[in-house]
Structure formats: structure tokens, C-alpha cells
Amino acid sequence: MNDLTETQEAWFYPLAMGQTLSNHDWVPLFVSRFLGSDFVIKACAEGRRDVIGTAVILWTASIRRDPAGTLPDDDVVLADLAKFGSDVDGWRRARERGALYGWRPTIVDGADHGRRAFLGHDLIADECARMYSRKQGRDRARVAQSEAVVRSRVRTKLRAMQFSKHADNSAIVEAVAGWLRQSELYVTDDNVRLALSEAVTGPRVVGGNGGEMR
């Protein structure tokens, strides 16, 4: 039995190298679609129930690959991913019986296709693309929240250091906060003074006691 879909023409995968979901331990299972699929119906009718388990193992393993939702077209690696271990011949028999139903060659942006070949599955690819988009949204929200916290701390610190005019200037606050983030420094008196000296252009900064900083 052919383990791939009828067409062998490669298609462009929606995620590129580096776009992963390696921290995801949960993925949706479309129960009705799964139980009513040609794959499950035919596998059960033809006495290939064991192949269903192998297919599900590979579906879940693909989520943790790079990029998310792909599989390598390499029987040694696939045998390991499918929990056959070193029994590559056992895996190849499972492959011949349909364990890779729905998977087909795909082109991955950023991959060296001269050294690695990839397989993709339409349904899994679509869901991984949606999950990655949601992940990016959450990541952007976390970054925005973290940046807002740093700006708030910088503004509070500037006021405590008697730099009230600087604290009221959003551009200066952002410049100081950005410099501290880039330098991976905490919001301390000394670090804020250094950030003002390094990141803020224009008139020289004068300390709270009237002393010139640079």
C-alpha cells in the first residue's frame, strides 16, 4: 500500500526552519474528523488497526520537530520517532502498510534540502501554523508587558533620582529602558545614570545634586 497521498509533488510548508512548538505538550484532536477519516475506516476494515497507533505517535512526534509538524523522510530517524527503536525493518513494514498516510514531500524554507528531506501533512501543517501564530501573539504580549514594566521602573527611578523632567519625557524613558534591556542590566541608580550617559543624546545630563554626569 502506498503510504503517501496520491500526488508526490512537493509543496511549500507554511513554517520555516526555526519555527517550532517544542514547548507545547497539548495539541487538538479533531475526534469526528479522525474517526470518520478514510485512513481510520480503511485501516480498521483491512485489519491494520496497529498502523493507526503508529500514525498517531508520528503525528504527535512531528509537533516537536523543526519546523513544527514535519517529519524527516529518513527511515532510521522515523523508526526512532515511531518507537521502533533500532528495528528499522519493522518500521518499514509499518510504513508500507500505511503509517504515513497523508504525508507527502514538502519544501521547507531555510532548510538544506541537499542534505535533509521533509514530509508534511496538510491537516497537521495547517494546525501547526495556527498554533505558531498564536504562540507569536503570546510572545509579543509577554515582551510588551515586560517592556512596559521596565519603562515604569525607569520612570519611578528617574523621579527618585530627582530627574523629574526626564521621567516625564517618554522618549528619554524609552531610550533608557531600551539601553538597559539591550545591556541586560537591572534598573538601579548606577545603571540608569549609565544609560542616560550612553543612550540619551542632546544636552549633558546633570545629576540630582547638580553635578555634571559627562
PDB file of C-alpha atoms in Angstrom:
ATOM      1  CA  MET A   1       0.000   0.000   0.000  1.00  0.00           C
ATOM      2  CA  ASN A   2       1.258   3.496  -0.825  1.00  0.00           C
ATOM      3  CA  ASP A   3       1.950   5.322   2.457  1.00  0.00           C
ATOM      4  CA  LEU A   4       1.758   8.804   0.952  1.00  0.00           C
ATOM      5  CA  THR A   5      -1.067  10.621  -0.782  1.00  0.00           C
ATOM      6  CA  GLU A   6      -1.583  10.071  -4.481  1.00  0.00           C
ATOM      7  CA  THR A   7       0.318  13.163  -5.582  1.00  0.00           C
ATOM      8  CA  GLN A   8       4.056  13.174  -4.897  1.00  0.00           C
ATOM      9  CA  GLU A   9       4.567  16.783  -5.987  1.00  0.00           C
ATOM     10  CA  ALA A  10       6.394  18.745  -3.299  1.00  0.00           C
ATOM     11  CA  TRP A  11       4.647  21.754  -1.773  1.00  0.00           C
ATOM     12  CA  PHE A  12       5.863  24.692   0.297  1.00  0.00           C
ATOM     13  CA  TYR A  13       5.469  24.169   4.022  1.00  0.00           C
ATOM     14  CA  PRO A  14       3.806  27.078   5.895  1.00  0.00           C
ATOM     15  CA  LEU A  15       6.527  27.223   8.596  1.00  0.00           C
ATOM     16  CA  ALA A  16      10.254  27.781   8.116  1.00  0.00           C
ATOM     17  CA  MET A  17      13.245  26.299   9.898  1.00  0.00           C
ATOM     18  CA  GLY A  18      13.407  27.569  13.469  1.00  0.00           C
ATOM     19  CA  GLN A  19       9.646  27.963  13.793  1.00  0.00           C
ATOM     20  CA  THR A  20       8.922  25.328  16.413  1.00  0.00           C
ATOM     21  CA  LEU A  21       6.385  24.360  19.065  1.00  0.00           C
ATOM     22  CA  SER A  22       8.821  22.365  21.175  1.00  0.00           C
ATOM     23  CA  ASN A  23       7.326  23.593  24.462  1.00  0.00           C
ATOM     24  CA  HIS A  24       3.776  22.539  23.555  1.00  0.00           C
ATOM     25  CA  ASP A  25       2.546  19.425  25.360  1.00  0.00           C
ATOM     26  CA  TRP A  26      -1.034  19.727  24.106  1.00  0.00           C
ATOM     27  CA  VAL A  27      -2.432  19.610  20.589  1.00  0.00           C
ATOM     28  CA  PRO A  28      -6.076  19.399  19.453  1.00  0.00           C
ATOM     29  CA  LEU A  29      -7.578  16.141  18.209  1.00  0.00           C
ATOM     30  CA  PHE A  30     -10.479  16.551  15.803  1.00  0.00           C
ATOM     31  CA  VAL A  31     -12.380  13.495  17.006  1.00  0.00           C
ATOM     32  CA  SER A  32     -15.153  13.341  14.403  1.00  0.00           C
ATOM     33  CA  ARG A  33     -12.774  14.038  11.537  1.00  0.00           C
ATOM     34  CA  PHE A  34     -10.342  11.425  12.826  1.00  0.00           C
ATOM     35  CA  LEU A  35     -12.902   8.660  13.392  1.00  0.00           C
ATOM     36  CA  GLY A  36     -14.594   9.359  10.059  1.00  0.00           C
ATOM     37  CA  SER A  37     -11.408   9.611   8.022  1.00  0.00           C
ATOM     38  CA  ASP A  38     -10.637   7.293   5.129  1.00  0.00           C
ATOM     39  CA  PHE A  39      -7.441   6.351   6.929  1.00  0.00           C
ATOM     40  CA  VAL A  40      -9.146   5.010  10.082  1.00  0.00           C
ATOM     41  CA  ILE A  41     -12.047   3.408   8.209  1.00  0.00           C
ATOM     42  CA  LYS A  42      -9.793   1.577   5.757  1.00  0.00           C
ATOM     43  CA  ALA A  43      -7.215   0.585   8.369  1.00  0.00           C
ATOM     44  CA  CYS A  44      -9.926  -0.988  10.545  1.00  0.00           C
ATOM     45  CA  ALA A  45     -11.638  -2.682   7.601  1.00  0.00           C
ATOM     46  CA  GLU A  46      -8.368  -4.122   6.311  1.00  0.00           C
ATOM     47  CA  GLY A  47      -7.068  -5.408   9.655  1.00  0.00           C
ATOM     48  CA  ARG A  48      -4.425  -2.719  10.050  1.00  0.00           C
ATOM     49  CA  ARG A  49      -5.513  -1.304  13.414  1.00  0.00           C
ATOM     50  CA  ASP A  50      -1.928  -1.336  14.685  1.00  0.00           C
ATOM     51  CA  VAL A  51      -0.977   1.155  11.973  1.00  0.00           C
ATOM     52  CA  ILE A  52      -3.362   3.715  13.496  1.00  0.00           C
ATOM     53  CA  GLY A  53      -1.344   3.753  16.727  1.00  0.00           C
ATOM     54  CA  THR A  54       1.907   4.209  14.843  1.00  0.00           C
ATOM     55  CA  ALA A  55       0.401   7.040  12.800  1.00  0.00           C
ATOM     56  CA  VAL A  56      -0.793   8.860  15.938  1.00  0.00           C
ATOM     57  CA  ILE A  57       2.658   8.514  17.525  1.00  0.00           C
ATOM     58  CA  LEU A  58       4.194  10.137  14.450  1.00  0.00           C
ATOM     59  CA  TRP A  59       1.569  12.893  14.370  1.00  0.00           C
ATOM     60  CA  THR A  60       2.439  13.865  17.933  1.00  0.00           C
ATOM     61  CA  ALA A  61       6.186  13.471  17.368  1.00  0.00           C
ATOM     62  CA  SER A  62       6.013  15.838  14.409  1.00  0.00           C
ATOM     63  CA  ILE A  63       4.778  18.671  16.636  1.00  0.00           C
ATOM     64  CA  ARG A  64       8.143  18.761  18.392  1.00  0.00           C
ATOM     65  CA  ARG A  65      10.195  18.763  15.188  1.00  0.00           C
ATOM     66  CA  ASP A  66      11.816  21.702  13.394  1.00  0.00           C
ATOM     67  CA  PRO A  67       9.786  23.128  11.830  1.00  0.00           C
ATOM     68  CA  ALA A  68       6.719  22.099  13.793  1.00  0.00           C
ATOM     69  CA  GLY A  69       4.541  19.460  12.140  1.00  0.00           C
ATOM     70  CA  THR A  70       7.144  17.978   9.807  1.00  0.00           C
ATOM     71  CA  LEU A  71       8.818  14.592   9.664  1.00  0.00           C
ATOM     72  CA  PRO A  72      12.173  13.648   8.147  1.00  0.00           C
ATOM     73  CA  ASP A  73      11.996  11.363   5.132  1.00  0.00           C
ATOM     74  CA  ASP A  74      14.595   9.111   6.704  1.00  0.00           C
ATOM     75  CA  ASP A  75      13.652   5.581   7.754  1.00  0.00           C
ATOM     76  CA  VAL A  76      16.259   5.367  10.519  1.00  0.00           C
ATOM     77  CA  VAL A  77      15.017   8.547  12.186  1.00  0.00           C
ATOM     78  CA  LEU A  78      11.377   7.688  11.520  1.00  0.00           C
ATOM     79  CA  ALA A  79      11.846   4.273  13.138  1.00  0.00           C
ATOM     80  CA  ASP A  80      13.083   6.017  16.279  1.00  0.00           C
ATOM     81  CA  LEU A  81      10.286   8.599  16.249  1.00  0.00           C
ATOM     82  CA  ALA A  82       7.677   5.875  15.785  1.00  0.00           C
ATOM     83  CA  LYS A  83       9.089   3.948  18.787  1.00  0.00           C
ATOM     84  CA  PHE A  84      10.519   1.091  16.735  1.00  0.00           C
ATOM     85  CA  GLY A  85      13.987   1.880  18.043  1.00  0.00           C
ATOM     86  CA  SER A  86      16.625   0.057  16.035  1.00  0.00           C
ATOM     87  CA  ASP A  87      14.020  -2.159  14.313  1.00  0.00           C
ATOM     88  CA  VAL A  88      14.166  -0.245  11.047  1.00  0.00           C
ATOM     89  CA  ASP A  89      12.796  -3.212   9.089  1.00  0.00           C
ATOM     90  CA  GLY A  90       9.778  -3.314  11.411  1.00  0.00           C
ATOM     91  CA  TRP A  91       9.224   0.359  10.783  1.00  0.00           C
ATOM     92  CA  ARG A  92       9.498  -0.096   7.034  1.00  0.00           C
ATOM     93  CA  ARG A  93       6.797  -2.754   7.181  1.00  0.00           C
ATOM     94  CA  ALA A  94       4.577  -0.326   9.103  1.00  0.00           C
ATOM     95  CA  ARG A  95       5.345   2.352   6.533  1.00  0.00           C
ATOM     96  CA  GLU A  96       4.355   0.030   3.699  1.00  0.00           C
ATOM     97  CA  ARG A  97       1.084  -0.697   5.489  1.00  0.00           C
ATOM     98  CA  GLY A  98       0.134   2.970   5.653  1.00  0.00           C
ATOM     99  CA  ALA A  99       1.650   4.505   8.806  1.00  0.00           C
ATOM    100  CA  LEU A 100       2.498   7.643   6.805  1.00  0.00           C
ATOM    101  CA  TYR A 101      -0.934   8.030   5.248  1.00  0.00           C
ATOM    102  CA  GLY A 102      -1.447  11.651   4.200  1.00  0.00           C
ATOM    103  CA  TRP A 103       2.210  12.656   4.410  1.00  0.00           C
ATOM    104  CA  ARG A 104       3.990  13.893   1.305  1.00  0.00           C
ATOM    105  CA  PRO A 105       7.291  15.573   0.399  1.00  0.00           C
ATOM    106  CA  THR A 106       7.412  19.250   1.301  1.00  0.00           C
ATOM    107  CA  ILE A 107       9.820  22.136   0.779  1.00  0.00           C
ATOM    108  CA  VAL A 108      10.896  23.951   3.952  1.00  0.00           C
ATOM    109  CA  ASP A 109      12.217  27.499   3.786  1.00  0.00           C
ATOM    110  CA  GLY A 110      15.707  27.771   5.275  1.00  0.00           C
ATOM    111  CA  ALA A 111      16.466  24.040   5.092  1.00  0.00           C
ATOM    112  CA  ASP A 112      19.359  22.429   3.268  1.00  0.00           C
ATOM    113  CA  HIS A 113      17.340  20.137   1.033  1.00  0.00           C
ATOM    114  CA  GLY A 114      20.507  18.656  -0.377  1.00  0.00           C
ATOM    115  CA  ARG A 115      21.078  17.003   2.995  1.00  0.00           C
ATOM    116  CA  ARG A 116      17.587  16.661   4.506  1.00  0.00           C
ATOM    117  CA  ALA A 117      14.221  15.706   3.044  1.00  0.00           C
ATOM    118  CA  PHE A 118      10.961  16.608   4.768  1.00  0.00           C
ATOM    119  CA  LEU A 119       7.434  15.228   4.846  1.00  0.00           C
ATOM    120  CA  GLY A 120       4.362  17.299   5.634  1.00  0.00           C
ATOM    121  CA  HIS A 121       0.700  16.564   6.290  1.00  0.00           C
ATOM    122  CA  ASP A 122      -1.939  19.113   5.209  1.00  0.00           C
ATOM    123  CA  LEU A 123      -4.068  18.933   8.359  1.00  0.00           C
ATOM    124  CA  ILE A 124      -1.134  18.934  10.765  1.00  0.00           C
ATOM    125  CA  ALA A 125       0.597  21.727   8.826  1.00  0.00           C
ATOM    126  CA  ASP A 126      -2.485  23.955   8.992  1.00  0.00           C
ATOM    127  CA  GLU A 127      -2.949  23.390  12.718  1.00  0.00           C
ATOM    128  CA  CYS A 128       0.750  23.939  13.476  1.00  0.00           C
ATOM    129  CA  ALA A 129       0.691  27.199  11.502  1.00  0.00           C
ATOM    130  CA  ARG A 130      -2.290  28.384  13.575  1.00  0.00           C
ATOM    131  CA  MET A 131      -0.663  27.290  16.834  1.00  0.00           C
ATOM    132  CA  TYR A 132       2.588  29.044  15.901  1.00  0.00           C
ATOM    133  CA  SER A 133       0.694  32.241  15.067  1.00  0.00           C
ATOM    134  CA  ARG A 134      -0.997  32.131  18.479  1.00  0.00           C
ATOM    135  CA  LYS A 135       2.376  31.463  20.109  1.00  0.00           C
ATOM    136  CA  GLN A 136       3.851  34.527  18.404  1.00  0.00           C
ATOM    137  CA  GLY A 137       0.933  36.601  19.678  1.00  0.00           C
ATOM    138  CA  ARG A 138       1.521  35.399  23.240  1.00  0.00           C
ATOM    139  CA  ASP A 139       5.262  36.020  22.896  1.00  0.00           C
ATOM    140  CA  ARG A 140       4.658  39.558  21.647  1.00  0.00           C
ATOM    141  CA  ALA A 141       2.256  40.198  24.539  1.00  0.00           C
ATOM    142  CA  ARG A 142       4.829  38.960  27.072  1.00  0.00           C
ATOM    143  CA  VAL A 143       7.551  41.128  25.524  1.00  0.00           C
ATOM    144  CA  ALA A 144       5.260  44.175  25.509  1.00  0.00           C
ATOM    145  CA  GLN A 145       4.338  43.590  29.150  1.00  0.00           C
ATOM    146  CA  SER A 146       7.984  43.153  30.140  1.00  0.00           C
ATOM    147  CA  GLU A 147       8.965  46.343  28.301  1.00  0.00           C
ATOM    148  CA  ALA A 148       6.147  48.262  29.989  1.00  0.00           C
ATOM    149  CA  VAL A 149       7.362  47.086  33.411  1.00  0.00           C
ATOM    150  CA  VAL A 150      10.913  48.259  32.664  1.00  0.00           C
ATOM    151  CA  ARG A 151       9.672  51.646  31.462  1.00  0.00           C
ATOM    152  CA  SER A 152       7.597  52.047  34.627  1.00  0.00           C
ATOM    153  CA  ARG A 153      10.580  51.193  36.824  1.00  0.00           C
ATOM    154  CA  VAL A 154      12.834  53.573  34.898  1.00  0.00           C
ATOM    155  CA  ARG A 155      10.304  56.387  35.271  1.00  0.00           C
ATOM    156  CA  THR A 156       9.999  55.734  39.017  1.00  0.00           C
ATOM    157  CA  LYS A 157      13.768  55.558  39.405  1.00  0.00           C
ATOM    158  CA  LEU A 158      14.304  58.815  37.495  1.00  0.00           C
ATOM    159  CA  ARG A 159      11.877  60.614  39.766  1.00  0.00           C
ATOM    160  CA  ALA A 160      13.561  59.178  42.847  1.00  0.00           C
ATOM    161  CA  MET A 161      16.888  60.439  41.457  1.00  0.00           C
ATOM    162  CA  GLN A 162      15.310  63.921  41.003  1.00  0.00           C
ATOM    163  CA  PHE A 163      15.247  63.704  37.190  1.00  0.00           C
ATOM    164  CA  SER A 164      11.566  64.631  37.008  1.00  0.00           C
ATOM    165  CA  LYS A 165      11.776  66.244  33.566  1.00  0.00           C
ATOM    166  CA  HIS A 166      13.438  63.146  32.178  1.00  0.00           C
ATOM    167  CA  ALA A 167      10.802  60.955  33.827  1.00  0.00           C
ATOM    168  CA  ASP A 168       8.064  62.944  32.070  1.00  0.00           C
ATOM    169  CA  ASN A 169       9.772  62.584  28.690  1.00  0.00           C
ATOM    170  CA  SER A 170       8.579  59.353  27.064  1.00  0.00           C
ATOM    171  CA  ALA A 171      11.399  59.362  24.511  1.00  0.00           C
ATOM    172  CA  ILE A 172      14.056  59.549  27.223  1.00  0.00           C
ATOM    173  CA  VAL A 173      12.346  56.856  29.305  1.00  0.00           C
ATOM    174  CA  GLU A 174      12.152  54.572  26.275  1.00  0.00           C
ATOM    175  CA  ALA A 175      15.800  55.222  25.368  1.00  0.00           C
ATOM    176  CA  VAL A 176      16.980  54.414  28.888  1.00  0.00           C
ATOM    177  CA  ALA A 177      14.747  51.350  29.183  1.00  0.00           C
ATOM    178  CA  GLY A 178      15.827  50.094  25.763  1.00  0.00           C
ATOM    179  CA  TRP A 179      19.506  50.511  26.586  1.00  0.00           C
ATOM    180  CA  LEU A 180      19.075  48.645  29.878  1.00  0.00           C
ATOM    181  CA  ARG A 181      17.204  45.790  28.157  1.00  0.00           C
ATOM    182  CA  GLN A 182      19.830  45.501  25.446  1.00  0.00           C
ATOM    183  CA  SER A 183      22.612  45.565  28.035  1.00  0.00           C
ATOM    184  CA  GLU A 184      20.703  43.094  30.256  1.00  0.00           C
ATOM    185  CA  LEU A 185      21.055  45.380  33.276  1.00  0.00           C
ATOM    186  CA  TYR A 186      18.714  45.924  36.206  1.00  0.00           C
ATOM    187  CA  VAL A 187      17.060  49.283  36.902  1.00  0.00           C
ATOM    188  CA  THR A 188      19.422  50.622  39.561  1.00  0.00           C
ATOM    189  CA  ASP A 189      20.665  54.149  40.237  1.00  0.00           C
ATOM    190  CA  ASP A 190      24.088  53.468  38.729  1.00  0.00           C
ATOM    191  CA  ASN A 191      22.698  51.663  35.698  1.00  0.00           C
ATOM    192  CA  VAL A 192      20.144  54.386  34.989  1.00  0.00           C
ATOM    193  CA  ARG A 193      22.897  57.039  35.187  1.00  0.00           C
ATOM    194  CA  LEU A 194      25.000  54.983  32.792  1.00  0.00           C
ATOM    195  CA  ALA A 195      22.043  54.551  30.428  1.00  0.00           C
ATOM    196  CA  LEU A 196      21.384  58.290  30.465  1.00  0.00           C
ATOM    197  CA  SER A 197      25.021  58.904  29.673  1.00  0.00           C
ATOM    198  CA  GLU A 198      25.176  56.313  26.868  1.00  0.00           C
ATOM    199  CA  ALA A 199      21.724  56.380  25.309  1.00  0.00           C
ATOM    200  CA  VAL A 200      20.338  59.886  25.650  1.00  0.00           C
ATOM    201  CA  THR A 201      21.605  62.481  23.184  1.00  0.00           C
ATOM    202  CA  GLY A 202      21.339  66.242  23.456  1.00  0.00           C
ATOM    203  CA  PRO A 203      22.322  68.390  26.457  1.00  0.00           C
ATOM    204  CA  ARG A 204      24.579  66.797  29.002  1.00  0.00           C
ATOM    205  CA  VAL A 205      22.771  65.105  31.857  1.00  0.00           C
ATOM    206  CA  VAL A 206      23.062  66.762  35.238  1.00  0.00           C
ATOM    207  CA  GLY A 207      22.724  64.693  38.402  1.00  0.00           C
ATOM    208  CA  GLY A 208      20.195  65.364  41.099  1.00  0.00           C
ATOM    209  CA  ASN A 209      22.821  67.137  43.203  1.00  0.00           C
ATOM    210  CA  GLY A 210      23.717  69.457  40.342  1.00  0.00           C
ATOM    211  CA  GLY A 211      26.862  67.613  39.328  1.00  0.00           C
ATOM    212  CA  GLU A 212      27.592  67.021  35.696  1.00  0.00           C
ATOM    213  CA  MET A 213      27.446  63.390  34.609  1.00  0.00           C
ATOM    214  CA  ARG A 214      29.583  63.698  31.500  1.00  0.00           C
TER     215      ARG A 214
END
